PDB file of C-alpha atoms in Angstrom:
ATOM      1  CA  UNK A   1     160.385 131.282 106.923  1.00 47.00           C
ATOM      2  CA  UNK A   2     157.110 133.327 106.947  1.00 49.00           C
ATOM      3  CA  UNK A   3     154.454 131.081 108.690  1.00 53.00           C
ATOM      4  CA  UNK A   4     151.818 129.371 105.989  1.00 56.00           C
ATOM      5  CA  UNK A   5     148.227 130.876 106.171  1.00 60.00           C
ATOM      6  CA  UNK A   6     145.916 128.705 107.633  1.00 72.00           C
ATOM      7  CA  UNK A   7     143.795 126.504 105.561  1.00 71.00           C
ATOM      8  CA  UNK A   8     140.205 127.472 105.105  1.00 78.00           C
ATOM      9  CA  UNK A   9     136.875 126.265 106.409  1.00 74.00           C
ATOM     10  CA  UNK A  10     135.651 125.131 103.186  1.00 78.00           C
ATOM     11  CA  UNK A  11     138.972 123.461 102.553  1.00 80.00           C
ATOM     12  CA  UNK A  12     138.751 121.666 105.950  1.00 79.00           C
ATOM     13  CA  UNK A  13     135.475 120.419 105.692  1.00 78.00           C
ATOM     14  CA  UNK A  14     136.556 118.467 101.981  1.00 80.00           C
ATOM     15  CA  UNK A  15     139.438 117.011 103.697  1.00 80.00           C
ATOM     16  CA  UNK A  16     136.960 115.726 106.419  1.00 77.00           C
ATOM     17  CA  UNK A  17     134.729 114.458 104.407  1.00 79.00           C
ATOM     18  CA  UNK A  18     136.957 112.424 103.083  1.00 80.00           C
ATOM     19  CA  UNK A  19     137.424 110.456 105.920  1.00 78.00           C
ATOM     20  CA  UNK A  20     136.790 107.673 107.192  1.00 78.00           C
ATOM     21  CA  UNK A  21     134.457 108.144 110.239  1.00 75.00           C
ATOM     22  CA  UNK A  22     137.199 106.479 112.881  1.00 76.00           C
ATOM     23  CA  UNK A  23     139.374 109.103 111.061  1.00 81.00           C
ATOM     24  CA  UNK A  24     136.696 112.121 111.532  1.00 79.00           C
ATOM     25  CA  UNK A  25     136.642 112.010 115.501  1.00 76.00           C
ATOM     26  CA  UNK A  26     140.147 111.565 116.007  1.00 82.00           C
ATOM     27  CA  UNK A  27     140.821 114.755 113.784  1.00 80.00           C
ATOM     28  CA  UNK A  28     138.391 115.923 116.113  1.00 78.00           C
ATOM     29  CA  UNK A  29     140.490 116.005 119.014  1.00 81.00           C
ATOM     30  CA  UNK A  30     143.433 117.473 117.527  1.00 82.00           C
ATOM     31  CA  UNK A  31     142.290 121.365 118.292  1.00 85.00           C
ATOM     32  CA  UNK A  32     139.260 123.639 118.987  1.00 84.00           C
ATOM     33  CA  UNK A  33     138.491 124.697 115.522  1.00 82.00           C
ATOM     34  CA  UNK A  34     138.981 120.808 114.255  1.00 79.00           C
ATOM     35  CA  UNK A  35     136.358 119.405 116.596  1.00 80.00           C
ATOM     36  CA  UNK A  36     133.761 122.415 115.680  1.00 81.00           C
ATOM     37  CA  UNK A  37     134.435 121.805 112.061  1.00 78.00           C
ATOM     38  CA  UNK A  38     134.063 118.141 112.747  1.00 79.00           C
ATOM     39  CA  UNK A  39     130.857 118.491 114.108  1.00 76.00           C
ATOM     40  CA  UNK A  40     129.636 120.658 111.187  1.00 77.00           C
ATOM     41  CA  UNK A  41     126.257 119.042 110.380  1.00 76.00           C
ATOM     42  CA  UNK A  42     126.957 119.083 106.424  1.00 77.00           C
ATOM     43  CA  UNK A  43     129.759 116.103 107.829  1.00 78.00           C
ATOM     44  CA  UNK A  44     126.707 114.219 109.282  1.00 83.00           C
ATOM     45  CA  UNK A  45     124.171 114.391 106.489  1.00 89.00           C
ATOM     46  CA  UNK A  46     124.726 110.827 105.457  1.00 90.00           C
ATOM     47  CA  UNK A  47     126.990 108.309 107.504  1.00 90.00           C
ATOM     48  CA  UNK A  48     128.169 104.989 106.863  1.00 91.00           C
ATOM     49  CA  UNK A  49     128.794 102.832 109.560  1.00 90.00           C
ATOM     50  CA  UNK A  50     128.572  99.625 107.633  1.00 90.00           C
ATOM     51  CA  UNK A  51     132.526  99.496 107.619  1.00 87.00           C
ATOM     52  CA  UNK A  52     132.790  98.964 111.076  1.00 81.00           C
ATOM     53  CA  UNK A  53     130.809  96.550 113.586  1.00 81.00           C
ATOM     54  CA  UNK A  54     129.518  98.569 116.140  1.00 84.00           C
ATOM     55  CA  UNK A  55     128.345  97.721 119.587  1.00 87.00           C
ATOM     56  CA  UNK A  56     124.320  98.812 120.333  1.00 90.00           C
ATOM     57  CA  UNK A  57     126.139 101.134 123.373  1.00 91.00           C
ATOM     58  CA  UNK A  58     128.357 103.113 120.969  1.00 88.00           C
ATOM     59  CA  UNK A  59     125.137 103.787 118.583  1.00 92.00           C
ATOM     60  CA  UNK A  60     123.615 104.677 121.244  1.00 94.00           C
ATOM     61  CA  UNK A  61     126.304 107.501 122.263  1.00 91.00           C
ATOM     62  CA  UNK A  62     126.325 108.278 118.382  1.00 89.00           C
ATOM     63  CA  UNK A  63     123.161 109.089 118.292  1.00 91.00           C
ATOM     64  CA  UNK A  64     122.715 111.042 121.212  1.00 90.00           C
ATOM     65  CA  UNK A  65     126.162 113.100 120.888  1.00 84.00           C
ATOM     66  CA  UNK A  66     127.180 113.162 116.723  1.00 81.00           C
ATOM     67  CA  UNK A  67     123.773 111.990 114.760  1.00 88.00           C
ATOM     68  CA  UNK A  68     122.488 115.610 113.706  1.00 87.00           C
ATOM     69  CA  UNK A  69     118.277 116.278 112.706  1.00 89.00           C
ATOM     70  CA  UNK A  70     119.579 116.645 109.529  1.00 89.00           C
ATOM     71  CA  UNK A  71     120.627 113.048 109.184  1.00 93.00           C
ATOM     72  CA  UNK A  72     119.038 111.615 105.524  1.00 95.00           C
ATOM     73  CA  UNK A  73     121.052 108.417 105.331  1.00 96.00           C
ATOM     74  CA  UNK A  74     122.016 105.733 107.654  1.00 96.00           C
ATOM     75  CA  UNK A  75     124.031 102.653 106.749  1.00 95.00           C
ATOM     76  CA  UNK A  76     125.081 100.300 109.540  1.00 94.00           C
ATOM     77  CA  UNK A  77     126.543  96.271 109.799  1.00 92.00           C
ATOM     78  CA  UNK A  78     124.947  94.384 112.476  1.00 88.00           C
ATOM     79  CA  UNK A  79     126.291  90.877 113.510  1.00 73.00           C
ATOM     80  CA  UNK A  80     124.655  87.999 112.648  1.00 56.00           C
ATOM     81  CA  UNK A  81     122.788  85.753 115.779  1.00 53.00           C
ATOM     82  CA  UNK A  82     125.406  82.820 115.391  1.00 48.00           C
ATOM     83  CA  UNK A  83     128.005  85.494 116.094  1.00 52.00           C
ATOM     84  CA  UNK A  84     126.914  88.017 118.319  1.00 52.00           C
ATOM     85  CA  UNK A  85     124.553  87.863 121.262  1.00 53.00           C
ATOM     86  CA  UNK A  86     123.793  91.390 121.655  1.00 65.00           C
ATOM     87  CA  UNK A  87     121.178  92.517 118.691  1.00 82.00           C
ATOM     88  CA  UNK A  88     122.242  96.162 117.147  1.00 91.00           C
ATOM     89  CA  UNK A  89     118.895  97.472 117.132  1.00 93.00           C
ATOM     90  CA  UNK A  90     116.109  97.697 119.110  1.00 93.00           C
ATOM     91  CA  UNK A  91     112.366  99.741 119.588  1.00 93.00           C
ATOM     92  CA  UNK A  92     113.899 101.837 121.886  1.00 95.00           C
ATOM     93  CA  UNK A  93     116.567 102.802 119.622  1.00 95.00           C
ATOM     94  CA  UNK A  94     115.082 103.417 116.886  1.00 95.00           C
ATOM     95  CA  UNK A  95     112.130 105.210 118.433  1.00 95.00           C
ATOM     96  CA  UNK A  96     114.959 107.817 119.661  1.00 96.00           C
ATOM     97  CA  UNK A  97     116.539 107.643 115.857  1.00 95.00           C
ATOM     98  CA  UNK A  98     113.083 108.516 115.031  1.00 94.00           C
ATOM     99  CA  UNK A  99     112.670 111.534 117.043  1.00 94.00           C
ATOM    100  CA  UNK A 100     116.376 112.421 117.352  1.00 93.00           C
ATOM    101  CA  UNK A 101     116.422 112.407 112.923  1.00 94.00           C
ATOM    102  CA  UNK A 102     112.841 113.323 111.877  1.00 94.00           C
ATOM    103  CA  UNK A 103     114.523 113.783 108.000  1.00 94.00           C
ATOM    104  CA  UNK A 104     116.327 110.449 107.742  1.00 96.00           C
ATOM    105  CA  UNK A 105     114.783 109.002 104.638  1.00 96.00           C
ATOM    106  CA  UNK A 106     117.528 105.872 103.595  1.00 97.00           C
ATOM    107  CA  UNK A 107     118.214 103.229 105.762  1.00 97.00           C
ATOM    108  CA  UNK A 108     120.856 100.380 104.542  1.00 97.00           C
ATOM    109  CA  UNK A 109     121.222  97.729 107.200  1.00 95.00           C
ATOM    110  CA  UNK A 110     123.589  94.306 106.734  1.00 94.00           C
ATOM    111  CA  UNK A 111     124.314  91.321 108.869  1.00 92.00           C
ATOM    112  CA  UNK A 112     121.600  93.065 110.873  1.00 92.00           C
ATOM    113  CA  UNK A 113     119.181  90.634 113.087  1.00 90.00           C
ATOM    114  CA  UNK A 114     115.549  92.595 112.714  1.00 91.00           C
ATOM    115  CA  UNK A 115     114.024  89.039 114.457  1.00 88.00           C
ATOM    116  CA  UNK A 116     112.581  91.232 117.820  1.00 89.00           C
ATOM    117  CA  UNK A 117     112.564  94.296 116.097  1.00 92.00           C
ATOM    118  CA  UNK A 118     108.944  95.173 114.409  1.00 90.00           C
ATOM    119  CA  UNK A 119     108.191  96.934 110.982  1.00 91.00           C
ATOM    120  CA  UNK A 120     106.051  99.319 112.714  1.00 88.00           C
ATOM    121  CA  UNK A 121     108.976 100.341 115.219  1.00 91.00           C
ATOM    122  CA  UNK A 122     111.120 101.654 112.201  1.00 93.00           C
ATOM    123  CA  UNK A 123     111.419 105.390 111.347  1.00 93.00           C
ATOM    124  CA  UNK A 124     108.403 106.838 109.718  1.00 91.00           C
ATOM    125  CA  UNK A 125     110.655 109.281 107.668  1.00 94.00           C
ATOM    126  CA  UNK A 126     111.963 106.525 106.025  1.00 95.00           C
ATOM    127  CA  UNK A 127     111.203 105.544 102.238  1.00 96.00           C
ATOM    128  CA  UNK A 128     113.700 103.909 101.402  1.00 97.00           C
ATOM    129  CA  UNK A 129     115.064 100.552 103.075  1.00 97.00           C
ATOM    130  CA  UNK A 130     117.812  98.612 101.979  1.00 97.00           C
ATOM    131  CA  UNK A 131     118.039  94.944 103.882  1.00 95.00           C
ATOM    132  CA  UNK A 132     121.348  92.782 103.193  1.00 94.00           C
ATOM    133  CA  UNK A 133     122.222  89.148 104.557  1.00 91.00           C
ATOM    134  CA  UNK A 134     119.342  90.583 107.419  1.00 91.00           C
ATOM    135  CA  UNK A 135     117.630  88.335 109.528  1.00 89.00           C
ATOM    136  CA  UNK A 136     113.425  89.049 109.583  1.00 88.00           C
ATOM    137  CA  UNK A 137     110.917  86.486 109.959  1.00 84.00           C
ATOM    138  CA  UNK A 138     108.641  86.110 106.582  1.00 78.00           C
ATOM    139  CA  UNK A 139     105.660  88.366 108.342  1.00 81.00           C
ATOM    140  CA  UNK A 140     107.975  91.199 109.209  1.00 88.00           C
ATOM    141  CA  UNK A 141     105.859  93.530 107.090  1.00 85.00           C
ATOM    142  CA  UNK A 142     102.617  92.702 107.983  1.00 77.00           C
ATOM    143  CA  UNK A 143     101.036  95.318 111.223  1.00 67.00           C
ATOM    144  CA  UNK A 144      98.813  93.587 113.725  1.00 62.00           C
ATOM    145  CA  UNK A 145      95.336  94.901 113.941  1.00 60.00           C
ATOM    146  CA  UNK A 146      96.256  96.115 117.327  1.00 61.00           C
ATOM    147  CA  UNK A 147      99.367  98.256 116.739  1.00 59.00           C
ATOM    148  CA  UNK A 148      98.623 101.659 114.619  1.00 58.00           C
ATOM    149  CA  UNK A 149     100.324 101.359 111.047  1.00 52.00           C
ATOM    150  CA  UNK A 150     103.145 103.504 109.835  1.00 51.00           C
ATOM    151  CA  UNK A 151     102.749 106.661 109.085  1.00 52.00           C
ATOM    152  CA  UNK A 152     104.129 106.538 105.775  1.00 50.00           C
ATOM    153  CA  UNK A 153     104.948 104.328 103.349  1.00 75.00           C
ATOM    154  CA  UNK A 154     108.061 102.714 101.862  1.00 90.00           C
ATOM    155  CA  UNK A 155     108.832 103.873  98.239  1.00 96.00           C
ATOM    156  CA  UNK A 156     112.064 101.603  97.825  1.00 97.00           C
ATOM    157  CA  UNK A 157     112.372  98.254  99.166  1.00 96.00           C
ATOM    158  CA  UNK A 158     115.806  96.101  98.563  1.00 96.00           C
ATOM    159  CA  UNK A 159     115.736  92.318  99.844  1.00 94.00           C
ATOM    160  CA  UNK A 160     119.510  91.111  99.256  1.00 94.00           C
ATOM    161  CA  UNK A 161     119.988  87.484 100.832  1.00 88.00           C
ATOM    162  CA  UNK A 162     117.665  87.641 103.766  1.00 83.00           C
ATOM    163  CA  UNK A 163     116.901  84.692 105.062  1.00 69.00           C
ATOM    164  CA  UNK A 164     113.101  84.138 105.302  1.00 74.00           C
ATOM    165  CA  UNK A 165     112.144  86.011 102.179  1.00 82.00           C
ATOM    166  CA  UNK A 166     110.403  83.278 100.307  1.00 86.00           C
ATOM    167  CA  UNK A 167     107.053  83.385  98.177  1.00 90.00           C
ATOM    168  CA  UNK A 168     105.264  82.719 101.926  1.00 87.00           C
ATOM    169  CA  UNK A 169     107.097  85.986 102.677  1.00 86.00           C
ATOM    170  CA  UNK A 170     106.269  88.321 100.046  1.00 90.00           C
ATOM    171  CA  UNK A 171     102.600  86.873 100.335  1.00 89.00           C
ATOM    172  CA  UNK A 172     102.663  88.403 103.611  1.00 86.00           C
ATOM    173  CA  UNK A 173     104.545  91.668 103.129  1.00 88.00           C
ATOM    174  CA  UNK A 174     102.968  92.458  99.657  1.00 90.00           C
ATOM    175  CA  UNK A 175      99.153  93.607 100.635  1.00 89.00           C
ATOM    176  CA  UNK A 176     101.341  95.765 103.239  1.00 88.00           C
ATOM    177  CA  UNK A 177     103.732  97.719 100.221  1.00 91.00           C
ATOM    178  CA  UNK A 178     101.554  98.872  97.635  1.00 92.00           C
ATOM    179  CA  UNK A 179     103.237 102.574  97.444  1.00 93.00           C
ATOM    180  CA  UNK A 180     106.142 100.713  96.506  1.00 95.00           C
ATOM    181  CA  UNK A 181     107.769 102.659  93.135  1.00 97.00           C
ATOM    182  CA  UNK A 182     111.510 100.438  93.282  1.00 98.00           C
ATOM    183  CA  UNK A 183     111.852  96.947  94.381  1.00 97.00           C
ATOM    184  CA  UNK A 184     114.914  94.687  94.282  1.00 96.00           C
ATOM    185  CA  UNK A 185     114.932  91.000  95.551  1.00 95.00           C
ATOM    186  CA  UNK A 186     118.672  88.900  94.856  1.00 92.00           C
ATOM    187  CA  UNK A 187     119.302  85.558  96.268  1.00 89.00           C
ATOM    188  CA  UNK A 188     115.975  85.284  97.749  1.00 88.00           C
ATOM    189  CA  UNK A 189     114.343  82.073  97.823  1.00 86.00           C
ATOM    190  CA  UNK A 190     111.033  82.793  95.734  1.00 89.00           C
ATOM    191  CA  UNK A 191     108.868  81.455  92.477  1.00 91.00           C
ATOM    192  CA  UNK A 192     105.496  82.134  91.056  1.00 94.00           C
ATOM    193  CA  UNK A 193     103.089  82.802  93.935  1.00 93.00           C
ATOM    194  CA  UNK A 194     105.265  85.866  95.301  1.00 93.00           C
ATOM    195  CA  UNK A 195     105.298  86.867  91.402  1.00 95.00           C
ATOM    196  CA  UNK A 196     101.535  86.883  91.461  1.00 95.00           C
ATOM    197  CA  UNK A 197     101.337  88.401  94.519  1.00 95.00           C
ATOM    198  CA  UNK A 198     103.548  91.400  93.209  1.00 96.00           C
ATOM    199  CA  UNK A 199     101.709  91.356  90.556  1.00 95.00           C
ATOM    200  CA  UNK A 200      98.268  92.178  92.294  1.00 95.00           C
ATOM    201  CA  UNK A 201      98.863  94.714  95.032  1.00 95.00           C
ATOM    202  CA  UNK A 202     102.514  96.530  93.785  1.00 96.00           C
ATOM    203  CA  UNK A 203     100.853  98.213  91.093  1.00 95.00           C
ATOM    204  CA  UNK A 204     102.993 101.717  91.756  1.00 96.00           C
ATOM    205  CA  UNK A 205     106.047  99.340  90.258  1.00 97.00           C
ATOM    206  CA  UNK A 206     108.122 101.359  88.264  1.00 97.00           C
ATOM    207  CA  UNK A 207     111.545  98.803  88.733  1.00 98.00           C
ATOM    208  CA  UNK A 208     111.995  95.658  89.547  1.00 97.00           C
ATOM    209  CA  UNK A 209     114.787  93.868  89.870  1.00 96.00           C
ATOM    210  CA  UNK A 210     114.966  89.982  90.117  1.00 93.00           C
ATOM    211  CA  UNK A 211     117.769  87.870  90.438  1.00 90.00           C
ATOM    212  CA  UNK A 212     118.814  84.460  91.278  1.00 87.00           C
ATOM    213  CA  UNK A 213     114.906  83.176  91.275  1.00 86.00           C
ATOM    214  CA  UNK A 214     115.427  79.813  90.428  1.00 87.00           C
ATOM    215  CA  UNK A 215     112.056  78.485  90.803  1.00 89.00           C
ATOM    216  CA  UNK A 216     110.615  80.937  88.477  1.00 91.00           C
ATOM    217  CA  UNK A 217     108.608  80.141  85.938  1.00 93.00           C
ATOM    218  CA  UNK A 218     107.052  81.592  82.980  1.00 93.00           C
ATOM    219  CA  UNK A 219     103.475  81.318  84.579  1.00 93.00           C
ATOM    220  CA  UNK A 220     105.363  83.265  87.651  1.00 93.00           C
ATOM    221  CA  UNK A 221     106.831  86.026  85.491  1.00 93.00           C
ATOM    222  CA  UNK A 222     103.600  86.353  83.437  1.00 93.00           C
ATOM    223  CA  UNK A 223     102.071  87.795  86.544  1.00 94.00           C
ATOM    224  CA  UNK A 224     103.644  91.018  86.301  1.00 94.00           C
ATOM    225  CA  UNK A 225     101.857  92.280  82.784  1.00 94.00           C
ATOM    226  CA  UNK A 226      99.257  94.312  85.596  1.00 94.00           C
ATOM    227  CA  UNK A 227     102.185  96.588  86.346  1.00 96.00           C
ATOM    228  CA  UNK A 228     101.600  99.077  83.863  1.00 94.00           C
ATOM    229  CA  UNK A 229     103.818 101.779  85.406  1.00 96.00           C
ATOM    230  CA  UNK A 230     106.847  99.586  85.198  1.00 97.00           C
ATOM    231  CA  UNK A 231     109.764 100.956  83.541  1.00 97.00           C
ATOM    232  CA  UNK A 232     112.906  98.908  84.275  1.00 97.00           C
ATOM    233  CA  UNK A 233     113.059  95.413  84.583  1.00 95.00           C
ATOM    234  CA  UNK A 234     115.932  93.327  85.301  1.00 94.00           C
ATOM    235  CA  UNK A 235     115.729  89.438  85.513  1.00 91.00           C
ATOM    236  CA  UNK A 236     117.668  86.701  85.945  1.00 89.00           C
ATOM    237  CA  UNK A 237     116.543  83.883  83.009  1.00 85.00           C
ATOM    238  CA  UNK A 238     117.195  80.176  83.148  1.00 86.00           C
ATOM    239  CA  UNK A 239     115.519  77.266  82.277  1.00 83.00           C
ATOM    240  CA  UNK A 240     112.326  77.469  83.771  1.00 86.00           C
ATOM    241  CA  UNK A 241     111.495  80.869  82.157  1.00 88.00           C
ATOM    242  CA  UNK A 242     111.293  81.456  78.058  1.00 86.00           C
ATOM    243  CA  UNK A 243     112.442  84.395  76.009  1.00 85.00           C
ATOM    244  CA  UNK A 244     109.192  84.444  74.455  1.00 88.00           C
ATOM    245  CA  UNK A 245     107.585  85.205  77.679  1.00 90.00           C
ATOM    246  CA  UNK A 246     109.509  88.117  78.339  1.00 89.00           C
ATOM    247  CA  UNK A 247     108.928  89.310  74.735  1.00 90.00           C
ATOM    248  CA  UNK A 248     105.105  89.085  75.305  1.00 91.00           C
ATOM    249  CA  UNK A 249     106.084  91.272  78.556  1.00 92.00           C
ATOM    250  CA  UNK A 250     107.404  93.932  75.684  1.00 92.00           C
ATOM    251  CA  UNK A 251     104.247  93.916  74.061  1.00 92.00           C
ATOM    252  CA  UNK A 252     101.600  94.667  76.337  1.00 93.00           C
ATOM    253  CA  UNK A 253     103.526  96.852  79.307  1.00 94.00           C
ATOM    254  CA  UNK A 254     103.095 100.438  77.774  1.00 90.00           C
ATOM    255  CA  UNK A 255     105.846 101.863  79.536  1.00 94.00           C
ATOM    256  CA  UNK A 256     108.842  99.650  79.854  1.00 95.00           C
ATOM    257  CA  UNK A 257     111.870 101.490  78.071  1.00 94.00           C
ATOM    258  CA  UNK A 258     114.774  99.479  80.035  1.00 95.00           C
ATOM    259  CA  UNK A 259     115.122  95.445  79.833  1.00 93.00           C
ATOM    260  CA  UNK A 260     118.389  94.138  81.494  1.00 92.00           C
ATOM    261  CA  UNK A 261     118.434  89.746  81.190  1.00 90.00           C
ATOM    262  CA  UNK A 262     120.967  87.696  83.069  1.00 87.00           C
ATOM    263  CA  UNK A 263     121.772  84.319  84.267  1.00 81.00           C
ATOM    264  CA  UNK A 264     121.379  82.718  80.254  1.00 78.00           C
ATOM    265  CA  UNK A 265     123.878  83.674  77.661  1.00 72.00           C
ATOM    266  CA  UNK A 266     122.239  84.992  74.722  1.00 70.00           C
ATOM    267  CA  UNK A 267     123.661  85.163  71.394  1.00 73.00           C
ATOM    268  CA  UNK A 268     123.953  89.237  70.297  1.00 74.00           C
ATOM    269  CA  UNK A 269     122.449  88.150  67.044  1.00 76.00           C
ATOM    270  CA  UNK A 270     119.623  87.261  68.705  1.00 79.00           C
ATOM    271  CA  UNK A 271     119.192  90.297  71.412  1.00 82.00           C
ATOM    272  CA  UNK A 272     119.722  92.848  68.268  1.00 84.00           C
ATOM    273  CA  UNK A 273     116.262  91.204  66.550  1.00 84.00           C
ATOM    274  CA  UNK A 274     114.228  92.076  69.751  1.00 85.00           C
ATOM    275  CA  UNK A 275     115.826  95.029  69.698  1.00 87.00           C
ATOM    276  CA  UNK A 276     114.851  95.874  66.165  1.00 88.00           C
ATOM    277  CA  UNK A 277     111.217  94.732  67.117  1.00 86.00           C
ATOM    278  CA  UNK A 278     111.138  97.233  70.222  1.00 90.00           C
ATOM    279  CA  UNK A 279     113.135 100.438  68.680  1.00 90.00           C
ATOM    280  CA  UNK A 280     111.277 101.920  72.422  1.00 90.00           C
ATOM    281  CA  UNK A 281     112.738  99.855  74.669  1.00 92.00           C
ATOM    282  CA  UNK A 282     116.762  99.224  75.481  1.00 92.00           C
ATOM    283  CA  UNK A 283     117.750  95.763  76.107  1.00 90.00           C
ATOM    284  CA  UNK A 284     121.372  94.928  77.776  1.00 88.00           C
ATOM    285  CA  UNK A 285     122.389  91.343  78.872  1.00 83.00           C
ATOM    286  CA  UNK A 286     124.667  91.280  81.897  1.00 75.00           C
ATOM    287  CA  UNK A 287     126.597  88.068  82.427  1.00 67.00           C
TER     288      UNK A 287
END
C-alpha cells in the first residue's frame, strides 16, 4: 500500500488544540516535528490549568519553559488552606509572570489562597480578574501609602464565593476600582452599605451582576441610580427588595437596555406589563 501523506501543520495544530494540556506535552514527546508544533505559541495564547491542581514548583517550570510573551489568558485551581500547605502563588511568581507575559490581560483563579499575596504584586497587564471560592482578606484591594499603586487598572472584576467579601470589603476595595466597566459578585456576603459604596465611586459601571445578596434591601439597591453608564443589570430579588424599586431603577438610568431578575418567581403576565412600559429595555427572569 502506497504510504499516506503526512498530515499538515495547520491540521496538527487543530488536533492539538484540542487537547487537554496533560495531553499536549505528551504528544510532545512523540517526535521532533510534534514537540516544535507543540510549542507553537498560537497553542499557548490562552491556557487553562484550572482542571488540574498544580504544585507552585511545576508553575514555576511552566512558566519558565512553556508560558510564551504572548500569553493573554491564565486560568489556574489553587488548593484551599485547610487542604494544602503550600500556597500556589506568590510575589515572586507573579512578578516573573509579569515580566515573563507582559500581554496577559485575563486572569481566572479558584480554590486559590491570595491571603500573603498583595493586590499590588499582581500583573499590571491585567484587566480582567476573575476570583472563585478564593481566599483574600476584605482590604485586599486597598494599596498602602507606602507601596506605588498599579499601573493600570482593572476593567472586569468577578467575586464568586470568596470568603471575606462582605459590605466591610467592598467599602475597602471600592475607592480603589473606579475604572471598573463589568462587575459580578455571587454568593458574597453583602447588603446596602457595599451597594452605596458602588454606587459612589464605580461610576464607569456598565454591568453588574448581583446574586444571592440576601441582606439587600431596597434602600441598598436604590444606591445604584448614580450609575448612569450602566447597561446590564442582573439581580437576585427576594423579600427584602420590591419590584417597584427596580422599576424606578428603569426610569431614571438612561442607558439600561438589559434587566435579568432572579431568586422570586414572577408571573409572565406581570414581567410582559413592565415590558410594555419599557419597549427600550429587555427584561428576562432566570429561575
Amino acid at each position: 500500500m502506497a504510504a499516506r501523506p503526512p498530515l499538515p501543520d495547520s491540521v496538527l495544530l487543530r488536533v492539538l488544540a484540542l487537547l487537554p494540556l496533560r495531553d499536549r506535552l505528551r504528544a510532545a514527546r512523540v517526535c521532533r516535528r510534534w514537540r516544535q508544533l507543540a510549542q507553537d505559541r498560537a497553542l499557548w495564547t490562552h491556557v487553562d490549568l484550572s482542571p488540574h491542581r498544580i504544585s507552585r514548583r511545576t508553575l514555576w517550570q511552566l512558566l519558565r519553559r512553556r508560558l510564551p510573551a504572548g500569553l493573554c489568558t491564565l486560568r489556574l485551581r489553587g488548593a484551599s488552606r485547610f487542604r494544602r500547605k503550600q500556597r500556589l502563588l506568590s510575589p515572586a511568581l507573579l512578578a516573573a509572570l509579569r515580566e515573563r507575559c507582559p500581554q496577559l490581560h485575563r486572569l481566572c483563579l479558584t480554590e486559590t489562597d491570595l491571603r500573603r499575596v498583595p493586590y499590588h504584586s499582581m500583573p499590571a497587564s491585567v484587566t480582567t480578574l476573575e476570583l472563585s471560592l478564593c481566599d483574600i482578606p476584605d482590604a485586599w484591594f486597598c494599596v498602602s501609602p507606602s507601596v506605588p499603586p498599579p499601573q493600570s487598572h482593572l476593567k472586569t472584576l468577578s467575586l464568586c464565593g470568596t470568603y471575606r467579601v462582605t459590605d466591610t470589603g467592598i467599602q475597602a476595595a471600592a475607592p480603589h476600582l473606579e475604572e471598573l466597566e463589568r462587575l459580578t459578585l455571587r454568593h458574597c456576603i453583602i447588603g446596602d452599605a457595599a451597594m452605596v459604596f458602588i454606587g459612589r465611586h464605580m461610576k464607569q459601571l456598565r454591568y453588574l451582576e448581583i446574586s444571592n445578596a440576601y441582606f439587600l434591601t431596597n434602600r441598598g439597591l436604590g444606591a445604584i441610580v448614580a450609575l448612569e453608564r450602566l447597561e446590564t443589570l442582573c439581580l437576585d430579588l427576594y423579600d427584602l427588595v420590591s419590584l417597584g424599586t427596580v422599576i424606578a431603577l428603569l426610569q431614571v438610568l438612561p442607558r439600561l437596555n438589559h434587566l435579568k431578575l432572579g431568586g422570586t418567581c414572577f408571573e409572565d403576565e406581570l414581567l410582559g406589563k413592565i415590558q410594555e412600559n419599557f419597549p427600550h429595555c429587555t427584561i428576562s427572569h432566570r429561575l
